[in-house]
Amino acid sequence: YLFQGEFSRALAEYNRAMEIEPGEAVDYNNRGLAYSCLGNYEKALEDLKSIGRYTQEKWGTNQRNKYLS
C-alpha cells in the first residue's frame, strides 16, 4: 500500500506486521516513510531511529561494523 500512495492503510499493515514480528528494521523503515508521507515527521523520525537500535540488538555492534568497513 505504501507505494500505491495509500499511506494510512500502509501504516495499519506495518503496525500489524510489527505485532507479529517485532524488531524488523524494514518495517520501521517503511512505516517511517509512510508517516513522513502523511506529514507526521516526529513519528517518522522515531521509527528511523529505531532501526539502528534494533539492528544493533539483533546483530551486535561488532557484526554491524564489520560490514561498514
Backbone as a ProteinNet text record, in pm:
[ID]
protein_1_A
[PRIMARY]
YLFQGEFSRALAEYNRAMEIEPGEAVDYNNRGLAYSCLGNYEKALEDLKSIGRYTQEKWGTNQRNKYLS
[TERTIARY]
81.5	0	85.5	203.5	292	322.3	356.2	396.8	278.4	159.8	37.5	-19.5	48.4	4.6	-103.1	-130.3	-230.9	-159.4	-114.7	-25.7	-92	-215.5	-284.9	-304	-336.2	-352.8	-218.2	-113.1	20.9	59.3	28.3	57.8	-9.1	-134.3	-208.1	-141.4	-98	-33.1	102.2	180.6	310.5	293.2	193.6	165.8	131.1	50.6	13.1	134.5	216.9	337.3	431	438.9	528.4	476.7	347	291.3	328.4	327.8	358.5	508.1	589	734.6	801.5	809.7	868.8	1018.5	1066.1	1209.6	1264.4	1179.6	1227.4	1254.5	1378.7	1419.3	1342.4	1313.7	1244.2	1104.8	1039.3	906.6	915.6	1016.7	1036.1	1069.4	1151.9	1188.3	1064.6	987.1	871.7	760.3	741.1	640.8	684.5	814	866.4	843.6	860.4	834.8	687.3	599.4	455.6	419.6	474.1	449.8	497.3	614	669.5	579.7	529.6	440.6	309.7	270.7	149.9	179.4	306.5	344.8	370.9	373.1	398.7	548.1	626.7	771.4	828.6	762.8	810.7	803.9	690.9	675.2	772	789.8	882.8	1023.6	1064.8	1198.6	1214.8	1112	1116.6	1141.9	1067.7	1084.5	1223	1271.5	1403	1514.1	1498.3	1596.2	1590.1	1472.6	1456.2	1531.2	1550.6	1620.7	1758.9	1832.2	1967.2	1966	1870.1	1862.9	1835.2	1736.2	1701.8	1808.5	1873.8	1981.4	2096.5	2128.9	2237.7	2203.3	2079.3	2038.1	2042.2	2000	1992.3	2129.4	2212.6	2338.6	2460.9	2445.6	2558.7	2642.7	2702.3	2780.9	2895	2969.9	3086	3045.6	2939.4	2893.3	2851.4	2778.1	2731.6	2849.9	2946.6	3061.4	3149	3148.6	3225.2	3183.7	3054.4	3005.2	3018.3	3040.7	3055.4	3198.6	3294.4	3435.6	3469.4
-120	0	125.8	115.1	230.2	288.5	203.1	250.9	278.9	254.1	289.2	420.8	480.8	607.3	595.2	474.7	451.7	444.5	561.8	567.3	525.2	563.3	522.7	371.5	314.1	168.5	98.2	158.3	102.7	103.1	213.2	219.3	105.9	82.2	-25.6	-160.7	-183.5	-311.6	-326	-217.4	-226	-243.4	-177.2	-196.4	-341.5	-400.1	-540.5	-632.7	-605	-685.7	-675.9	-556.7	-536.8	-604.2	-623.8	-700.3	-847	-896.3	-1037.1	-1063.5	-975.3	-992.5	-860.3	-831.5	-704.4	-698.4	-577	-557	-574.5	-586.1	-597.7	-457.9	-430.7	-296.9	-249.5	-338.3	-297.5	-243.5	-298.9	-249.4	-108.8	-84.4	50.6	149.3	107.5	193.7	231.3	132.8	158.4	231.8	199.8	272.3	417.8	438.8	574.8	652.3	586.5	651	687	597.9	625.8	744.3	746.1	860.1	989.8	984.7	1103.4	1152.7	1061.2	1097.4	1158.3	1122.4	1179.5	1308.4	1348.4	1472.4	1458.4	1336.2	1313.3	1284.3	1391.8	1377.3	1330.2	1362.2	1314.7	1162.9	1106.4	959.9	896.5	959.8	907.9	900.8	1006.4	1009.7	905.3	886.7	782.4	645.4	615.3	485.1	471	575.4	566.7	552.2	615.6	597.6	455.5	395.2	259	157	186.9	91.9	61.8	165.2	145.3	66	95	25.2	-123.7	-155.6	-295.8	-370.1	-301.6	-364.9	-398.3	-306.5	-329.9	-443.1	-447.6	-554.9	-690	-692.3	-818.2	-868.2	-778.5	-818.8	-784.7	-695.2	-653.2	-549.2	-465	-354.9	-406.6	-504.9	-553.3	-614.9	-691.3	-754.6	-648.5	-548.1	-441.7	-363.6	-331.5	-253.8	-330.9	-461.8	-543.8	-515.5	-494.8	-472.4	-327.3	-237	-95.6	-61.2	-149.2	-122	-133.6
0	0	0	54.3	64.4	-73.3	-167.6	-299.1	-390.9	-340.6	-413.1	-361.4	-263.6	-209	-102.9	-56.7	47.2	182.5	228.8	344	474.6	495.6	619.1	622.5	509.7	502.6	521.9	466	484.2	631.5	702	845.8	920.7	890	957.3	932.3	810.2	776.6	845.7	848.6	915.7	1066.2	1124	1267.1	1295.9	1210.5	1229.3	1214	1114.4	1093	1213	1272.1	1385.2	1511.8	1521.5	1633.7	1620.4	1498.6	1473	1485.2	1428	1424	1463.2	1593.4	1636.2	1608.8	1585.4	1570.6	1431.6	1330.6	1192.6	1137.2	1104.4	1061.2	938.4	846.2	723.8	754.6	855.8	893.6	951.4	1033.3	1088	976.7	883.9	771.7	690.7	652.4	567.3	641	768.5	845.1	862.9	884.5	893.5	766.3	654.1	524.9	510.6	552.8	546.6	636	758.1	847	782.4	722.2	657.3	544.1	465.1	354.3	404	525.2	585.4	661.6	664.4	731.3	879.8	930.5	1071.8	1090	1086.9	1085.5	1218.6	1329.1	1459.3	1467.3	1426.9	1428.4	1329	1213.9	1113.8	1171.7	1238.1	1296.5	1406.1	1487.4	1591.4	1528.9	1422.3	1356.8	1295.8	1231.8	1168.2	1271.5	1387	1494.6	1550	1548.1	1598.8	1515.5	1389.3	1301.4	1356.4	1393.2	1447	1575.2	1662.5	1790.7	1769.7	1686.9	1666.2	1587.5	1495.6	1420	1512.9	1602.3	1695.7	1791.6	1840	1930	1859.7	1734	1661.6	1616.7	1565.9	1506.5	1590.9	1685.9	1768.4	1696.8	1772.2	1715.6	1630.5	1678.8	1604.4	1471.8	1472	1348.7	1247.9	1294.1	1205.9	1150.7	1234.7	1191.7	1093.1	1101	1009	864.8	842.7	708.3	665.4	759.9	726.4	690.5	720	694.4	548.8
[MASK]
+++++++++++++++++++++++++++++++++++++++++++++++++++++++++++++++++++++

